[in-house]
Coordinates of C-alpha atoms in Angstrom, one line a residue:
X44 CA 0.0 0.0 0.0
X45 CA 1.1 3.5 -0.8
X46 CA 0.6 6.0 1.9
X47 CA 0.8 9.8 0.8
X48 CA -0.2 13.2 2.0
X49 CA -0.1 15.1 -1.0
X50 CA -2.2 18.2 0.3
X51 CA -3.3 20.0 3.3
X52 CA -6.5 21.9 4.1
X53 CA -7.6 24.6 6.4
X54 CA -10.7 23.6 8.1
X55 CA -12.8 25.4 10.8
X56 CA -13.2 23.8 14.3
X57 CA -16.6 24.0 16.3
X58 CA -15.2 26.9 18.3
X59 CA -14.7 29.1 15.0
X60 CA -11.0 28.7 15.0
X61 CA -9.1 27.2 12.0
X62 CA -6.6 24.4 11.8
X63 CA -4.6 22.6 9.3
X64 CA -5.7 19.0 8.2
X65 CA -3.7 16.6 6.5
X66 CA -5.3 14.6 3.9
X67 CA -3.9 10.8 4.0
X68 CA -4.1 9.0 0.5
X69 CA -4.0 5.3 0.0
X70 CA -2.9 4.6 -3.6
X71 CA -3.8 8.1 -4.5
X72 CA -7.5 7.9 -3.0
X73 CA -8.3 10.0 -0.1
X74 CA -8.5 7.8 3.1
X75 CA -8.9 10.2 5.9
X76 CA -8.1 13.8 7.2
X77 CA -6.2 14.1 10.5
X78 CA -4.8 16.9 12.5
X79 CA -1.1 17.1 13.7
X80 CA -2.2 16.5 17.2
X81 CA -3.8 13.2 16.2
X82 CA -0.9 11.9 14.5
X83 CA 1.2 12.9 17.5
X84 CA -0.9 11.0 19.8
X85 CA -0.5 7.9 17.5
X86 CA 3.2 8.5 17.9
X87 CA 3.0 8.6 21.5
X88 CA 0.8 5.4 21.8
X89 CA 3.5 3.4 19.4
X90 CA 6.5 4.9 21.5
X91 CA 4.9 3.4 24.7
X92 CA 4.0 0.3 23.3
X93 CA 7.2 -0.5 21.1
X94 CA 9.9 2.0 22.3
X95 CA 11.3 5.1 20.8
X96 CA 14.2 3.3 19.3
X97 CA 12.1 1.6 16.6
X98 CA 10.2 4.8 15.6
X99 CA 11.0 6.9 12.8
X100 CA 11.4 10.6 13.1
X101 CA 8.3 12.4 14.0
X102 CA 8.1 16.3 13.3
X103 CA 8.4 18.2 16.6
X104 CA 5.9 20.6 18.0
X105 CA 6.1 24.3 17.4
X106 CA 5.2 27.1 19.7
X107 CA 4.4 29.7 17.2
X108 CA 2.0 29.6 14.3
X109 CA 3.7 27.9 11.2
X110 CA 4.5 29.8 8.2
X111 CA 3.2 28.6 4.8
X112 CA 6.8 27.0 4.2
X113 CA 7.0 25.3 7.5
X114 CA 3.4 23.9 7.0
X115 CA 4.7 22.3 3.8
X116 CA 7.8 21.0 5.5
X117 CA 5.7 19.5 8.2
X118 CA 3.6 17.9 5.6
X119 CA 6.5 16.1 3.9
X120 CA 8.0 15.0 7.2
X121 CA 4.6 13.5 8.2
X122 CA 4.1 11.8 4.8
X123 CA 7.6 10.2 5.3
X124 CA 6.6 9.3 8.9
X125 CA 3.4 7.4 7.8
X126 CA 5.1 5.6 5.1
X127 CA 7.8 4.5 7.3
X128 CA 5.5 3.2 10.1
X129 CA 3.5 1.3 7.5
X130 CA 6.4 -0.2 6.0
X131 CA 7.7 -1.6 9.3
X132 CA 6.3 -5.1 9.7
X133 CA 5.8 -4.5 13.5
X134 CA 4.4 -0.9 13.5
X135 CA 2.4 -1.3 10.3
X136 CA 0.8 -4.3 11.5
X137 CA 0.1 -3.1 15.0
X138 CA -3.5 -2.9 16.2
X139 CA -2.7 0.8 17.4
X140 CA -1.8 1.8 14.0
X141 CA -4.6 0.2 12.1
X142 CA -7.4 1.1 14.4
X143 CA -6.2 4.7 14.4
X144 CA -6.8 4.7 10.6
X145 CA -10.2 3.0 10.7
X146 CA -11.4 5.6 13.4
X147 CA -10.1 8.4 11.2
X148 CA -11.7 7.2 7.9
X149 CA -15.0 6.8 9.5
X150 CA -14.8 10.4 11.2
X151 CA -13.7 12.1 8.0
X152 CA -16.6 10.4 6.0
X153 CA -19.0 11.0 8.7
X154 CA -20.8 7.7 8.4
X155 CA -22.2 6.5 11.8
X156 CA -22.0 3.1 13.1
X157 CA -25.1 1.3 12.0
X158 CA -26.5 -1.8 10.5
X159 CA -25.9 -2.1 6.8
X160 CA -26.2 -4.3 3.7
X161 CA -23.3 -4.6 1.7
X162 CA -22.8 -6.1 -1.8
X163 CA -19.7 -8.4 -2.5
X164 CA -19.2 -9.8 -5.9
X165 CA -17.7 -12.9 -7.0
X166 CA -15.5 -13.3 -10.1
X167 CA -18.6 -14.2 -12.4
X168 CA -20.6 -11.3 -11.3
X169 CA -22.8 -13.1 -8.9
X170 CA -23.7 -10.9 -5.8
X171 CA -23.5 -11.7 -2.4
X172 CA -25.2 -9.5 0.2
X173 CA -24.2 -9.4 3.8
X174 CA -25.5 -7.7 6.9
X175 CA -22.7 -5.9 8.7
X176 CA -22.0 -2.9 10.7
X177 CA -20.6 0.1 8.7
X178 CA -17.7 0.2 11.2
X179 CA -17.0 -3.4 10.6
X180 CA -13.4 -3.9 9.2
X181 CA -12.1 -5.9 6.5
X182 CA -11.4 -9.4 8.2
X183 CA -15.0 -9.1 9.7
X184 CA -16.5 -8.5 6.3
X185 CA -14.5 -11.2 4.7
X186 CA -15.8 -13.8 7.4
X187 CA -19.2 -12.6 6.9
X188 CA -19.0 -13.3 3.2
X189 CA -17.4 -16.8 3.7
X190 CA -20.0 -17.6 6.2
X191 CA -22.8 -16.7 3.6
X192 CA -21.1 -18.7 1.3
X193 CA -20.7 -21.5 3.7
X194 CA -16.8 -21.4 2.8
X195 CA -15.1 -23.3 5.9
X196 CA -13.2 -21.2 8.4
X197 CA -9.8 -23.0 7.5
X198 CA -10.1 -21.8 3.9
X199 CA -11.0 -18.1 4.7
X200 CA -7.1 -17.4 4.6
X201 CA -7.0 -18.4 0.8
X202 CA -9.4 -15.6 -0.1
X203 CA -9.2 -11.7 0.2
X204 CA -11.7 -8.6 -0.8
X205 CA -10.5 -6.2 -3.6
X206 CA -11.8 -3.0 -4.4
X207 CA -12.0 -2.9 -8.4
X208 CA -13.4 -0.2 -10.7
X209 CA -15.6 -1.7 -13.9
X210 CA -16.1 1.0 -16.6
X211 CA -19.1 1.5 -18.7
X212 CA -17.1 -0.3 -21.5
X213 CA -16.6 -3.4 -19.5
X214 CA -13.1 -2.7 -18.6
X215 CA -12.0 -3.6 -15.1
X216 CA -9.1 -2.5 -13.1
X217 CA -7.7 -3.4 -9.6
X218 CA -7.7 -0.4 -7.1
X219 CA -6.4 -2.3 -4.2
X220 CA -6.7 -5.2 -2.0
X221 CA -8.7 -4.0 1.0
X222 CA -6.7 -3.8 4.2
X223 CA -6.8 -4.3 7.9
X224 CA -6.7 -0.6 8.4
X225 CA -9.9 0.4 6.6
X226 CA -13.6 -0.3 6.7
X227 CA -14.8 -2.0 3.4
X228 CA -18.4 -0.2 3.5
X229 CA -17.1 3.3 4.0
X230 CA -14.3 2.6 1.6
X231 CA -16.6 1.7 -1.3
X232 CA -19.6 4.0 -0.4
X233 CA -17.4 7.3 0.1
X234 CA -16.3 7.0 -3.3
X235 CA -20.0 7.8 -4.5
X236 CA -19.3 6.1 -7.8
X237 CA -21.2 3.0 -8.9
X238 CA -18.2 1.9 -11.1
X239 CA -16.7 0.9 -7.8
X240 CA -17.3 -2.7 -6.3
X241 CA -15.9 -5.2 -3.8
X242 CA -14.9 -8.6 -5.1
X243 CA -13.8 -11.9 -3.6
X244 CA -10.8 -13.5 -5.1
X245 CA -8.3 -15.9 -4.1
X246 CA -5.2 -14.2 -2.7
X247 CA -2.2 -16.7 -3.2
X248 CA 0.3 -17.0 -5.7
X249 CA 1.5 -20.8 -5.4
X250 CA -0.8 -22.7 -7.4
X251 CA 0.0 -25.7 -5.4
X252 CA -2.4 -24.4 -2.9
X253 CA -5.4 -25.0 -5.3
X254 CA -5.4 -28.8 -4.1
X255 CA -6.4 -27.6 -0.5
X256 CA -8.9 -25.2 -1.7
X257 CA -10.6 -27.8 -4.4
X258 CA -11.0 -30.3 -1.7
X259 CA -14.0 -28.2 -0.5
X260 CA -16.9 -28.0 -2.9
X261 CA -17.5 -24.1 -2.2
X262 CA -13.8 -23.6 -2.6
X263 CA -13.8 -25.5 -5.8
X264 CA -16.9 -23.3 -7.2
X265 CA -14.9 -20.1 -6.4
X266 CA -11.9 -21.1 -8.1
X267 CA -13.8 -22.4 -11.0
X268 CA -15.6 -19.1 -11.4
X269 CA -12.4 -16.8 -11.0
X270 CA -10.5 -18.9 -13.7
X271 CA -13.3 -19.0 -16.2
X272 CA -14.0 -15.1 -15.7
X273 CA -10.4 -14.3 -15.9
X274 CA -10.0 -16.2 -19.4
X275 CA -13.0 -14.4 -20.6
X276 CA -11.5 -11.0 -19.6
X277 CA -8.2 -11.9 -21.2
X278 CA -6.4 -11.9 -17.9
X279 CA -5.2 -15.4 -18.4
X280 CA -4.0 -16.0 -21.7
X281 CA -4.8 -19.5 -23.5
X282 CA -4.3 -20.7 -27.0
X283 CA -6.8 -22.2 -29.4
X284 CA -6.2 -25.8 -28.1
X285 CA -6.5 -24.8 -24.5
X286 CA -9.6 -22.8 -25.2
X287 CA -11.3 -25.8 -26.9
X288 CA -10.3 -28.2 -24.2
X289 CA -11.9 -25.5 -21.7
X290 CA -15.1 -25.4 -23.7
X291 CA -15.2 -29.4 -23.7
X292 CA -14.6 -29.4 -20.0
X293 CA -17.4 -26.8 -19.4
X294 CA -19.9 -29.0 -21.5
X295 CA -18.9 -31.9 -19.4
X296 CA -19.1 -30.0 -16.0
X297 CA -15.6 -30.8 -15.1
X298 CA -14.3 -28.1 -12.8
X299 CA -11.2 -29.4 -11.4
X300 CA -9.6 -30.2 -15.0
X301 CA -10.0 -26.4 -15.6
X302 CA -8.3 -24.8 -12.5
X303 CA -4.8 -25.5 -13.7
X304 CA -5.3 -22.8 -16.5
X305 CA -4.7 -20.2 -13.8
X306 CA -0.9 -20.7 -14.6
X307 CA -1.5 -18.6 -17.5
X308 CA -0.2 -14.9 -17.8
X309 CA -2.4 -12.2 -16.1
X310 CA -3.0 -9.2 -18.0
X311 CA -4.6 -6.6 -16.0
X312 CA -6.6 -4.0 -18.1
X313 CA -8.2 -0.7 -17.4
X314 CA -8.4 2.8 -18.4
X315 CA -7.0 5.4 -15.9
X316 CA -5.2 8.6 -16.3
X317 CA -2.8 7.9 -13.5
X318 CA 0.6 7.4 -14.6
X319 CA 3.2 5.5 -12.5
X320 CA 6.3 3.8 -12.6
X321 CA 7.6 0.7 -10.9
X322 CA 11.3 0.7 -10.6
X323 CA 13.4 -2.0 -8.9
X324 CA 17.2 -3.0 -9.0
X325 CA 17.8 -6.4 -10.6
X326 CA 21.0 -8.4 -10.2
X327 CA 22.0 -8.8 -14.0
X328 CA 25.1 -10.6 -13.2
X329 CA 27.7 -11.0 -10.4
X330 CA 28.3 -7.7 -8.8
X331 CA 26.2 -5.7 -11.3
X332 CA 22.9 -4.3 -10.4
X333 CA 20.8 -2.4 -12.9
X334 CA 17.6 -0.4 -12.4
X335 CA 14.7 -1.4 -14.3
X336 CA 11.6 0.8 -14.7
X337 CA 8.2 -0.2 -15.9
X338 CA 5.7 2.5 -16.7
X339 CA 2.3 1.3 -16.0
X340 CA -1.2 2.5 -14.5
X341 CA -1.0 -0.7 -12.5
X342 CA 2.2 -0.1 -10.9
X343 CA 1.0 0.1 -7.3
X344 CA -0.8 -3.2 -7.9
X345 CA 2.4 -4.9 -9.1
X346 CA 4.1 -3.5 -6.0
X347 CA 1.5 -4.9 -3.9
X348 CA 1.5 -8.2 -5.8
X349 CA 5.4 -8.6 -5.2
X350 CA 4.9 -8.0 -1.6
X351 CA 2.2 -10.6 -1.4
X352 CA 4.3 -13.0 -3.1
X353 CA 7.1 -12.6 -0.8
X354 CA 4.9 -12.7 2.3
X355 CA 3.7 -16.2 0.9
X356 CA 7.3 -17.3 0.4
X357 CA 8.2 -16.3 3.9
X358 CA 5.4 -18.3 5.4
X359 CA 6.2 -21.3 3.2
X360 CA 9.9 -21.0 4.1
X361 CA 9.4 -21.0 7.8
X362 CA 7.2 -24.1 7.5
X363 CA 4.0 -21.9 8.1
X364 CA 0.5 -22.9 6.8
X365 CA -1.3 -20.8 4.4
X366 CA -4.6 -21.8 6.2
X367 CA -3.3 -19.7 9.1
X368 CA -2.2 -16.8 7.1
X369 CA -5.2 -14.9 7.7
X370 CA -4.9 -14.9 11.4
X371 CA -1.3 -14.2 11.2
X372 CA -2.1 -11.1 9.2
X373 CA -4.7 -9.9 11.7
X374 CA -2.4 -10.5 14.6
X375 CA 0.6 -8.7 13.0
X376 CA 2.3 -11.9 12.8
X377 CA 3.1 -12.2 9.1
X378 CA 6.6 -10.7 9.0
X379 CA 10.2 -11.6 8.5
X380 CA 12.2 -13.5 10.9
X381 CA 13.3 -12.1 14.1
X382 CA 17.1 -11.5 12.7
X383 CA 15.5 -9.7 9.8
X384 CA 13.1 -7.6 11.9
X385 CA 16.1 -6.3 13.8
X386 CA 17.3 -4.7 10.6
X387 CA 15.3 -1.3 10.1
X388 CA 13.9 -0.6 6.7
X389 CA 16.1 1.8 4.7
X390 CA 15.3 5.3 4.1
X391 CA 12.8 6.2 1.1
X392 CA 14.6 5.7 -2.2
X393 CA 16.1 8.7 -4.4
X394 CA 15.6 8.8 -7.9
X395 CA 17.0 5.4 -9.6
X396 CA 20.3 6.4 -11.0
X397 CA 22.8 4.1 -12.6
X398 CA 25.7 6.1 -11.2
X399 CA 24.6 5.5 -7.6
X400 CA 27.0 3.9 -5.1
X401 CA 27.1 -0.1 -5.7
X402 CA 25.5 -2.0 -3.1
X403 CA 27.6 -4.4 -0.9
X404 CA 25.2 -6.8 0.1
X405 CA 24.0 -8.7 -3.1
X406 CA 21.9 -11.4 -1.6
X407 CA 18.7 -11.2 -3.6
X408 CA 17.6 -10.5 -7.2
X409 CA 15.3 -7.8 -6.6
X410 CA 17.1 -5.9 -4.0
X411 CA 14.5 -3.0 -3.7
X412 CA 11.3 -1.8 -5.3
X413 CA 10.0 1.6 -5.5
X414 CA 6.9 3.5 -6.7
X415 CA 7.0 6.7 -8.4
X416 CA 4.2 8.9 -9.7
X417 CA 4.7 10.7 -12.9
X418 CA 1.1 11.7 -13.2
X419 CA -0.3 15.4 -13.2
X420 CA -3.8 14.7 -12.0
X421 CA -4.8 15.7 -8.4
X422 CA -5.3 12.4 -7.6
X423 CA -2.0 10.9 -8.9
X424 CA 0.9 10.4 -6.3
X425 CA 3.2 13.3 -6.2
X426 CA 5.5 13.6 -9.2
X427 CA 8.5 13.7 -6.9
X428 CA 7.5 11.0 -4.7
X429 CA 9.3 7.6 -4.3
X430 CA 8.2 4.8 -2.0
X431 CA 10.6 2.4 -1.2
X432 CA 9.2 -1.2 -0.8
X433 CA 12.0 -3.4 0.3
X434 CA 10.1 -6.4 -0.1
X435 CA 12.6 -8.8 -1.1
X436 CA 14.8 -8.4 2.0
X437 CA 15.7 -12.1 3.1
X438 CA 14.6 -13.6 0.0
X439 CA 17.2 -15.5 -1.9
X440 CA 17.8 -16.7 -5.7
X441 CA 16.5 -20.1 -4.8
X442 CA 13.3 -18.5 -3.5
X443 CA 12.9 -16.5 -6.7

């Protein structure tokens, strides 16, 4: 997830005074507005729980009114702070951090806690309506959907909720996977656009796990529906022979035989004005790292996907069970080993430059991943903003 604070607003308080509000965006979309004092309160809570030595620098208080230049400087510092906290596996997965963002989201959108109905879609367009509270967090909604579908508890961790946008021309693009720091009902309704919807999809990458899911009738049906829908959208590329086989199997009602087609190449289309770059350093040969940059509207989704792959690899490498991944995510336990946790994340990246100093430790193919916004829209990530995603720390060539 890419956090940014691209702008500030001057708002009026109840007593008639004014204050500066900082707009926190997630993947270029407004999540919440918060005051400096609220962020300072979060910082103090994290400091008490985890100690000052693990926290990034927080901009100090000022006695006098800030100038315009000082407000901008504080905005930049707070943006780096929120990015660094989120990127830290311990702090970013903490209940203190996530509950703060959930509460701020609800207060910003001014949606009270009440019983509501939320439509969640399957890949084939089928709609599942669940009765929830507007303040229910992502895992609560996911469990409600699973219960409505009669999906067993031990398979819930294989699936996630995604926010997508479907255009009038039937184009479809992923916005993001819904996270533990947001309230799904508020996330989708606050957009005030019927093109946005929440979809249930599998959330793992190793197709060997398909066997676990297909042991259950509901799990098999979900994978089947997703595979067929992805092929029809062109997200999975098949040749004429595979398409003929698929049609034959569909006529026979054979679902399991069709699932392996998920090994195809995914191509996620979608029209958007957002212009982003995904940049990473790749070990081309011994002692030679080279920056690779991909310009794509789906650059953030690519970065999220890379991180998800690594999380899954780390669970598998440590002997963990994917069936427990959901609970591990909720408890903040899905993170690097203890030795890797002790290493603080490097600072945010500067612009990818072939002339930069060589990296001494070449222990992974993809040493770092960054997101850079190159768009001009007000909803785009800042044009000068680089967001470091050090997803591949601790992952070796054999794992890749």
